[in-house]
Amino acid sequence: MLVEIVVHGDILCPWCFLQKRSLEKAMERYQALHPEVEFDVTWKPFLLYPTLRRSEKRELYEKIMSPEKLRLFTSRLQTAGSRHGVFFSVIGTTGPSQLAHRLLSLTLKTRGTSTQSAVLEALFRGHFEHGADIADEAWLMHIGRTEAKLEDTEMKAALLGPAAQEQLQEDVRSASVGGVEAVPFV
């Protein structure tokens, strides 16, 4: 039996990273009891900050949260992350997530859901644990090559082409019309 799951999320959202890990653990536990069940998880885009400009993560967090809220936020993330083997860091640059979503869309279309999950994991780990910039085209292409065996020409078209931008806008609009207002949304 196949169970299809659609998750809306944003690579900028640390809670989406934790949701991914939590969902994977839940599916593993369920499959241990019910080996006849298979899961197919598709990740769809949501843009938390569609107009975000590149900045240092710490600077961004300091702009949108008071020092006390930032301290609590960081503490909650560290506690929740440790339960899932995630070690959040506020080092590095952050920026708009549109290019990363386009890479995920290309991966889904050409390589399927399991490879999309591997690419998403690499994006989350790189951004949240190692300070990688999710708006850095070169880093995204590196992830596409190593995790999905994508060719540079197809990635360039997906990251920078107008058709990919239009598809992303349509996917985000469709999620909104479907009632997605916050993420993670399963």
Coordinates of C-alpha atoms in Angstrom, one line a residue:
M1 CA 0.0 0.0 0.0
L2 CA 1.3 3.4 -0.9
V3 CA 0.6 6.5 1.3
E4 CA 1.2 9.8 -0.5
I5 CA 2.1 12.8 1.6
V6 CA 2.5 16.4 0.4
V7 CA 4.4 18.8 2.6
H8 CA 4.5 22.5 2.0
G9 CA 7.6 24.2 3.5
D10 CA 10.3 26.8 3.0
I11 CA 14.1 26.1 3.2
L12 CA 14.3 29.2 5.4
C13 CA 12.1 27.6 8.0
P14 CA 14.0 25.7 10.8
W15 CA 10.8 24.1 11.9
C16 CA 10.3 22.6 8.4
F17 CA 13.7 21.0 8.8
L18 CA 12.6 19.5 12.1
Q19 CA 9.3 18.4 10.6
K20 CA 11.1 16.6 7.9
R21 CA 13.2 14.7 10.4
S22 CA 10.2 14.0 12.6
L23 CA 8.1 12.7 9.7
E24 CA 10.9 10.5 8.5
K25 CA 11.2 8.9 12.0
A26 CA 7.4 8.4 12.2
M27 CA 7.4 6.7 8.8
E28 CA 10.3 4.4 9.8
R29 CA 8.5 3.4 13.0
Y30 CA 5.2 2.8 11.1
Q31 CA 7.0 0.7 8.5
A32 CA 8.7 -1.4 11.1
L33 CA 5.2 -2.5 12.2
H34 CA 3.6 -2.5 8.8
P35 CA 6.2 -3.4 6.2
E36 CA 3.6 -3.6 3.4
V37 CA 3.2 0.2 3.6
E38 CA 5.3 2.6 1.6
F39 CA 5.4 6.3 1.8
D40 CA 5.9 8.8 -1.0
V41 CA 6.6 12.3 0.3
T42 CA 6.5 15.3 -2.0
W43 CA 7.8 18.7 -0.9
K44 CA 6.0 21.8 -2.3
P45 CA 7.2 25.4 -2.0
F46 CA 6.1 28.1 0.4
L47 CA 7.8 31.5 0.6
L48 CA 8.1 32.8 4.2
Y49 CA 9.9 35.9 3.1
P50 CA 9.5 36.4 -0.7
T51 CA 11.2 39.8 -0.7
L52 CA 14.1 38.9 1.7
R53 CA 17.5 40.3 0.8
R54 CA 20.7 38.6 1.5
S55 CA 22.1 39.3 5.0
E56 CA 23.9 37.6 7.8
K57 CA 21.5 35.2 9.6
R58 CA 22.2 36.8 13.0
E59 CA 21.5 40.3 11.7
L60 CA 18.2 39.1 10.2
Y61 CA 17.1 37.4 13.4
E62 CA 18.1 40.5 15.4
K63 CA 16.0 42.7 13.1
I64 CA 12.8 40.6 13.4
M65 CA 13.1 39.6 17.1
S66 CA 13.9 41.4 20.4
P67 CA 17.0 40.1 22.2
E68 CA 14.9 38.2 24.6
K69 CA 12.8 36.6 21.9
L70 CA 16.0 35.7 20.0
R71 CA 17.4 34.1 23.1
L72 CA 14.2 32.0 23.6
F73 CA 14.0 31.2 19.9
T74 CA 17.6 30.0 19.8
S75 CA 17.1 27.9 23.0
R76 CA 13.9 26.3 21.6
L77 CA 15.6 25.5 18.3
Q78 CA 18.7 23.9 20.0
T79 CA 16.5 21.8 22.3
A80 CA 14.1 20.7 19.5
G81 CA 17.0 20.2 17.1
S82 CA 19.0 18.0 19.5
R83 CA 16.1 15.5 19.6
H84 CA 16.4 15.1 15.8
G85 CA 20.2 15.2 15.5
V86 CA 20.1 18.8 14.2
F87 CA 22.6 21.3 15.5
F88 CA 21.4 24.8 14.5
S89 CA 23.9 27.6 13.9
V90 CA 23.2 31.3 13.3
I91 CA 26.4 31.7 11.4
G92 CA 26.4 32.4 7.7
T93 CA 24.4 34.3 5.1
T94 CA 20.8 33.9 4.3
G95 CA 18.7 35.1 1.5
P96 CA 15.6 34.5 -0.6
S97 CA 14.7 30.8 -1.1
Q98 CA 13.3 31.0 -4.6
L99 CA 16.4 29.5 -6.3
A100 CA 16.5 26.6 -3.8
H101 CA 12.8 25.9 -4.4
R102 CA 13.4 25.8 -8.2
L103 CA 16.2 23.3 -7.6
L104 CA 13.8 21.1 -5.6
S105 CA 11.2 21.4 -8.3
L106 CA 13.6 20.3 -11.0
T107 CA 14.8 17.4 -8.8
L108 CA 11.2 16.2 -8.2
K109 CA 10.4 16.4 -11.9
T110 CA 13.5 14.6 -13.1
R111 CA 14.6 12.4 -10.3
G112 CA 11.5 11.7 -8.1
T113 CA 10.6 12.2 -4.5
S114 CA 13.4 10.2 -2.8
T115 CA 16.1 12.3 -4.6
Q116 CA 14.1 15.4 -3.8
S117 CA 14.2 14.4 -0.1
A118 CA 18.0 14.0 -0.3
V119 CA 18.5 17.4 -1.9
L120 CA 16.2 19.0 0.6
E121 CA 18.2 17.4 3.5
A122 CA 21.4 18.7 2.0
L123 CA 19.9 22.2 1.7
F124 CA 18.6 22.2 5.2
R125 CA 21.9 20.8 6.7
G126 CA 24.0 23.2 4.7
H127 CA 22.0 26.3 5.5
F128 CA 21.1 25.6 9.2
E129 CA 24.1 23.7 10.4
H130 CA 27.0 24.9 8.2
G131 CA 26.1 28.5 7.3
A132 CA 25.6 27.9 3.6
D133 CA 23.7 30.6 1.7
I134 CA 20.5 29.1 0.1
A135 CA 20.6 32.0 -2.5
D136 CA 24.1 31.1 -3.7
E137 CA 23.7 29.7 -7.2
A138 CA 27.1 28.0 -7.2
W139 CA 26.3 26.2 -3.9
L140 CA 22.9 25.2 -5.2
M141 CA 24.4 23.8 -8.3
H142 CA 27.0 21.8 -6.3
I143 CA 24.1 20.3 -4.3
G144 CA 22.2 19.4 -7.5
R145 CA 25.3 17.8 -9.0
T146 CA 26.3 15.8 -5.9
E147 CA 22.8 14.8 -4.5
A148 CA 20.8 14.5 -7.7
K149 CA 23.4 14.0 -10.4
L150 CA 21.8 16.9 -12.3
E151 CA 23.5 18.5 -15.3
D152 CA 24.7 22.1 -15.1
T153 CA 22.7 23.2 -18.2
E154 CA 19.4 21.9 -16.8
M155 CA 20.1 23.5 -13.4
K156 CA 20.9 26.8 -15.0
A157 CA 17.6 26.8 -16.9
A158 CA 15.7 25.8 -13.7
L159 CA 17.4 28.3 -11.5
L160 CA 17.4 31.3 -13.8
G161 CA 14.9 30.6 -16.5
P162 CA 11.5 32.5 -16.7
A163 CA 9.5 29.2 -17.0
A164 CA 10.9 28.0 -13.7
Q165 CA 10.0 31.3 -12.1
E166 CA 6.5 31.2 -13.4
Q167 CA 6.1 27.6 -12.2
L168 CA 7.3 28.6 -8.7
Q169 CA 4.8 31.5 -8.6
E170 CA 2.0 29.2 -9.7
D171 CA 3.0 26.6 -7.1
V172 CA 3.0 29.2 -4.3
R173 CA -0.3 30.6 -5.5
S174 CA -1.9 27.2 -5.6
A175 CA -0.8 26.5 -2.1
S176 CA -2.3 29.8 -0.9
V177 CA -5.6 29.0 -2.7
G178 CA -5.5 25.6 -1.1
G179 CA -5.4 27.1 2.4
V180 CA -1.6 27.0 3.2
E181 CA -0.9 30.0 5.4
A182 CA 2.0 28.8 7.4
V183 CA 4.6 26.1 7.4
P184 CA 5.3 23.3 7.8
F185 CA 2.0 22.2 6.4
V186 CA 1.2 18.5 5.8

